[in-house]
Amino acid sequence: MTYTEYKPYVIDTGYLFPPSLADFLGDEDEVYIFREVTEQLDISCVDSDFNGMGQHPYHPRMLLRLLMWGMVNRVVSTRRIEVLVPGM
């Protein structure tokens, strides 16, 4: 099995600029449900096909969370999700 290196993303880390993504969310936001659910899923079949060419890809778990959020909010277009998600 080959090792895939993904673009880094850290949800809980604060920055001087821009602010942490968690600062935009309340303690009861639905995003935390998606985070908890996707951490339990086995996504090994999704990340095994990367061939290592080009830039580092986004982590499949993060992309899955975005798609789940879009489906719950009745947004199925990835271009529309990009417009709606702050910081993208």
Coordinates of N, CA, C and O in Angstrom, one line a residue:
M1 N 0.8 -1.2 0.0 CA 0.0 0.0 0.0 C 0.9 1.2 0.0 O 1.9 1.3 0.7
T2 N 0.6 2.2 -0.8 CA 1.4 3.4 -0.9 C 0.9 4.5 0.1 O -0.3 4.5 0.5
Y3 N 1.8 5.3 0.6 CA 1.5 6.4 1.5 C 1.1 7.6 0.8 O 1.8 8.0 -0.2
T4 N 0.0 8.2 1.1 CA -0.5 9.4 0.5 C -0.3 10.6 1.4 O -0.8 10.5 2.5
E5 N 0.3 11.7 0.9 CA 0.4 12.9 1.8 C -0.6 13.9 1.3 O -0.7 14.3 0.2
Y6 N -1.5 14.3 2.3 CA -2.6 15.2 2.0 C -2.2 16.6 2.4 O -1.3 16.9 3.2
K7 N -2.9 17.6 1.8 CA -2.7 19.0 2.3 C -3.1 19.1 3.7 O -4.2 18.5 4.1
P8 N -2.4 19.8 4.6 CA -2.7 19.8 6.0 C -4.0 20.7 6.2 O -4.1 21.7 5.6
Y9 N -4.8 20.3 7.2 CA -5.9 21.1 7.6 C -6.1 20.8 9.1 O -6.1 19.7 9.5
V10 N -6.1 21.9 9.9 CA -6.3 21.7 11.4 C -7.5 22.6 11.8 O -7.5 23.8 11.5
I11 N -8.4 21.9 12.4 CA -9.7 22.6 12.7 C -9.5 23.5 14.0 O -10.0 24.6 14.0
D12 N -8.9 23.0 15.0 CA -8.9 23.6 16.3 C -7.7 24.5 16.5 O -7.6 25.1 17.6
T13 N -6.9 24.8 15.6 CA -5.7 25.6 15.8 C -6.1 27.1 15.4 O -6.7 27.3 14.4
G14 N -5.7 28.0 16.3 CA -6.0 29.4 16.1 C -4.9 30.1 15.4 O -3.7 29.7 15.5
Y15 N -5.2 31.1 14.6 CA -4.2 31.9 13.9 C -4.4 33.3 14.2 O -5.5 33.8 14.5
L16 N -3.3 34.1 14.0 CA -3.5 35.6 14.2 C -4.4 36.1 13.0 O -5.3 36.8 13.2
F17 N -4.1 35.6 11.8 CA -4.9 35.9 10.7 C -4.8 34.8 9.7 O -3.7 34.5 9.3
P18 N -5.8 34.2 9.2 CA -7.2 34.3 9.6 C -7.5 33.6 10.9 O -6.7 32.8 11.3
P19 N -8.7 33.9 11.5 CA -9.0 33.3 12.8 C -9.3 31.8 12.6 O -9.5 31.3 11.5
S20 N -9.3 31.0 13.6 CA -9.6 29.6 13.6 C -11.0 29.4 13.1 O -11.9 30.2 13.3
L21 N -11.2 28.3 12.3 CA -12.5 28.0 11.8 C -13.5 27.8 12.9 O -14.7 28.0 12.8
A22 N -13.0 27.2 14.0 CA -13.9 27.0 15.1 C -14.5 28.2 15.7 O -15.5 28.2 16.4
D23 N -13.8 29.4 15.5 CA -14.3 30.7 16.0 C -15.6 31.1 15.3 O -16.4 31.9 15.9
F24 N -15.9 30.6 14.1 CA -17.1 30.9 13.4 C -18.3 30.0 13.8 O -19.4 30.3 13.5
L25 N -18.0 29.0 14.6 CA -19.0 28.0 15.0 C -19.4 28.1 16.4 O -18.6 28.4 17.3
G26 N -20.7 27.8 16.7 CA -21.1 27.7 18.1 C -20.8 26.3 18.6 O -20.4 25.4 17.9
D27 N -20.9 26.1 19.9 CA -20.6 24.8 20.5 C -21.6 23.7 20.1 O -21.2 22.6 20.1
E28 N -22.8 24.1 19.6 CA -23.8 23.1 19.2 C -23.9 23.0 17.7 O -25.0 22.5 17.2
D29 N -23.0 23.5 17.0 CA -23.1 23.5 15.5 C -23.1 22.1 14.9 O -22.5 21.2 15.4
E30 N -23.9 21.9 13.8 CA -24.0 20.6 13.2 C -22.7 20.1 12.6 O -22.6 18.9 12.4
V31 N -21.8 20.9 12.4 CA -20.5 20.5 11.9 C -19.8 19.5 12.8 O -19.1 18.6 12.3
Y32 N -20.0 19.7 14.1 CA -19.3 18.7 15.0 C -19.9 17.3 14.9 O -19.2 16.4 15.2
I33 N -21.2 17.2 14.5 CA -21.8 15.9 14.3 C -21.1 15.3 13.1 O -20.8 14.1 13.1
F34 N -20.9 16.0 12.0 CA -20.3 15.5 10.8 C -18.8 15.0 11.1 O -18.4 14.0 10.7
R35 N -18.2 15.8 12.0 CA -16.8 15.5 12.4 C -16.8 14.2 13.1 O -16.0 13.3 12.9
E36 N -17.7 14.0 14.1 CA -17.8 12.8 14.9 C -18.1 11.6 14.0 O -17.5 10.5 14.2
V37 N -19.0 11.7 13.1 CA -19.5 10.6 12.3 C -18.3 10.2 11.3 O -18.0 9.0 11.2
T38 N -17.7 11.2 10.7 CA -16.7 10.8 9.7 C -15.4 10.3 10.3 O -14.7 9.5 9.7
E39 N -15.2 10.6 11.6 CA -14.0 10.0 12.2 C -14.2 8.5 12.5 O -13.2 7.8 12.6
Q40 N -15.4 8.1 12.5 CA -15.7 6.6 12.8 C -15.7 5.8 11.5 O -15.7 4.6 11.5
L41 N -15.8 6.5 10.3 CA -15.9 5.7 9.0 C -14.6 5.2 8.6 O -13.5 5.9 8.7
D42 N -14.6 4.1 7.9 CA -13.4 3.5 7.3 C -13.4 4.0 5.9 O -14.2 3.6 5.0
I43 N -12.5 4.9 5.6 CA -12.4 5.5 4.2 C -11.2 5.0 3.5 O -10.7 5.7 2.5
S44 N -10.6 3.9 3.9 CA -9.4 3.4 3.2 C -9.6 3.1 1.7 O -8.6 3.2 1.0
C45 N -10.8 2.8 1.3 CA -11.0 2.5 -0.1 C -11.0 3.8 -0.9 O -10.7 3.7 -2.1
V46 N -11.2 4.9 -0.3 CA -11.2 6.2 -1.0 C -9.8 6.7 -1.3 O -9.6 7.3 -2.4
D47 N -8.9 6.6 -0.4 CA -7.6 7.2 -0.5 C -6.5 6.3 -1.1 O -5.4 6.6 -1.1
S48 N -6.9 5.1 -1.5 CA -5.9 4.2 -2.0 C -5.5 4.4 -3.5 O -4.6 3.8 -3.9
D49 N -6.3 5.2 -4.2 CA -6.0 5.3 -5.7 C -5.2 6.5 -6.1 O -4.9 6.7 -7.2
F50 N -4.7 7.3 -5.1 CA -3.9 8.4 -5.4 C -2.5 8.0 -6.0 O -1.8 7.2 -5.3
N51 N -2.1 8.6 -7.1 CA -0.8 8.1 -7.7 C 0.4 9.0 -7.4 O 1.5 8.8 -7.8
G52 N 0.2 10.1 -6.6 CA 1.3 10.9 -6.2 C 1.7 12.0 -7.2 O 2.6 12.8 -6.9
M53 N 1.0 12.2 -8.2 CA 1.3 13.3 -9.2 C 0.6 14.6 -8.8 O -0.5 14.6 -8.3
G54 N 1.3 15.7 -9.1 CA 0.7 17.0 -8.9 C 0.8 17.5 -7.4 O 1.6 17.0 -6.7
Q55 N -0.1 18.4 -7.1 CA -0.2 18.9 -5.7 C -0.7 17.9 -4.8 O -1.4 17.0 -5.2
H56 N -0.5 18.1 -3.5 CA -1.1 17.3 -2.5 C -2.6 17.4 -2.5 O -3.1 18.5 -2.6
P57 N -3.4 16.3 -2.5 CA -4.8 16.4 -2.5 C -5.4 16.8 -1.2 O -4.7 16.7 -0.1
Y58 N -6.6 17.3 -1.2 CA -7.3 17.5 0.1 C -7.6 16.2 0.7 O -7.9 15.2 0.0
H59 N -7.7 16.1 2.0 CA -8.0 14.9 2.7 C -9.4 14.4 2.4 O -10.3 15.2 2.4
P60 N -9.6 13.2 2.1 CA -10.9 12.7 1.7 C -12.0 12.8 2.8 O -13.1 13.1 2.6
R61 N -11.5 12.8 4.1 CA -12.4 12.9 5.2 C -13.0 14.4 5.2 O -14.1 14.6 5.5
M62 N -12.1 15.3 5.0 CA -12.6 16.7 4.9 C -13.6 16.9 3.8 O -14.6 17.6 3.9
L63 N -13.3 16.4 2.6 CA -14.2 16.5 1.5 C -15.5 15.8 1.8 O -16.6 16.3 1.4
L64 N -15.5 14.7 2.4 CA -16.7 14.0 2.8 C -17.5 14.8 3.7 O -18.8 14.9 3.6
R65 N -16.9 15.5 4.7 CA -17.6 16.4 5.6 C -18.3 17.5 4.9 O -19.5 17.8 5.1
L66 N -17.6 18.1 3.9 CA -18.2 19.2 3.1 C -19.4 18.7 2.3 O -20.5 19.3 2.2
L67 N -19.3 17.5 1.7 CA -20.4 17.0 0.9 C -21.6 16.6 1.8 O -22.8 16.8 1.5
M68 N -21.3 16.1 3.0 CA -22.4 15.7 3.9 C -23.1 17.0 4.4 O -24.4 17.1 4.4
W69 N -22.4 18.1 4.7 CA -22.9 19.3 5.1 C -23.8 19.9 3.9 O -24.9 20.4 4.2
G70 N -23.3 19.8 2.7 CA -24.1 20.3 1.6 C -25.4 19.5 1.4 O -26.5 20.1 1.2
M71 N -25.4 18.2 1.5 CA -26.6 17.4 1.4 C -27.6 17.7 2.5 O -28.8 17.8 2.2
V72 N -27.2 17.9 3.7 CA -28.1 18.2 4.8 C -28.7 19.6 4.5 O -29.9 19.8 4.9
N73 N -28.0 20.5 3.9 CA -28.5 21.9 3.7 C -29.0 22.0 2.2 O -29.2 23.1 1.8
R74 N -29.3 20.9 1.6 CA -29.9 20.8 0.3 C -29.1 21.5 -0.8 O -29.7 22.2 -1.7
V75 N -27.8 21.4 -0.7 CA -26.9 22.0 -1.7 C -26.1 20.8 -2.3 O -25.3 20.2 -1.6
V76 N -26.3 20.5 -3.5 CA -25.7 19.4 -4.1 C -24.5 19.8 -5.1 O -23.7 18.9 -5.5
S77 N -24.5 21.0 -5.4 CA -23.4 21.5 -6.3 C -22.2 21.8 -5.5 O -22.2 22.6 -4.6
T78 N -21.0 21.3 -5.9 CA -19.8 21.6 -5.2 C -19.4 23.0 -5.4 O -18.8 23.6 -4.5
R79 N -19.7 23.6 -6.5 CA -19.5 25.0 -6.7 C -20.3 25.9 -5.8 O -19.8 26.9 -5.3
R80 N -21.5 25.5 -5.5 CA -22.4 26.3 -4.6 C -21.9 26.1 -3.2 O -21.9 27.0 -2.4
I81 N -21.4 24.9 -2.8 CA -20.9 24.6 -1.5 C -19.7 25.6 -1.3 O -19.5 26.2 -0.2
E82 N -18.8 25.7 -2.3 CA -17.7 26.6 -2.2 C -18.1 28.0 -1.9 O -17.4 28.7 -1.1
V83 N -19.2 28.5 -2.5 CA -19.6 29.8 -2.2 C -20.2 30.0 -0.8 O -20.0 31.0 -0.2
L84 N -20.8 29.0 -0.3 CA -21.5 29.0 1.0 C -20.6 28.8 2.2 O -20.9 29.3 3.3
V85 N -19.5 28.1 2.0 CA -18.6 27.8 3.2 C -17.6 28.9 3.3 O -16.9 29.3 2.4
P86 N -17.6 29.6 4.5 CA -16.7 30.7 4.7 C -15.2 30.2 4.7 O -14.9 29.1 5.2
G87 N -14.4 31.0 4.2 CA -13.0 30.7 4.2 C -12.5 29.8 3.0 O -11.4 29.4 2.9
M88 N -13.4 29.4 2.1 CA -13.0 28.5 1.0 C -12.6 29.3 -0.2 O -13.1 30.4 -0.4

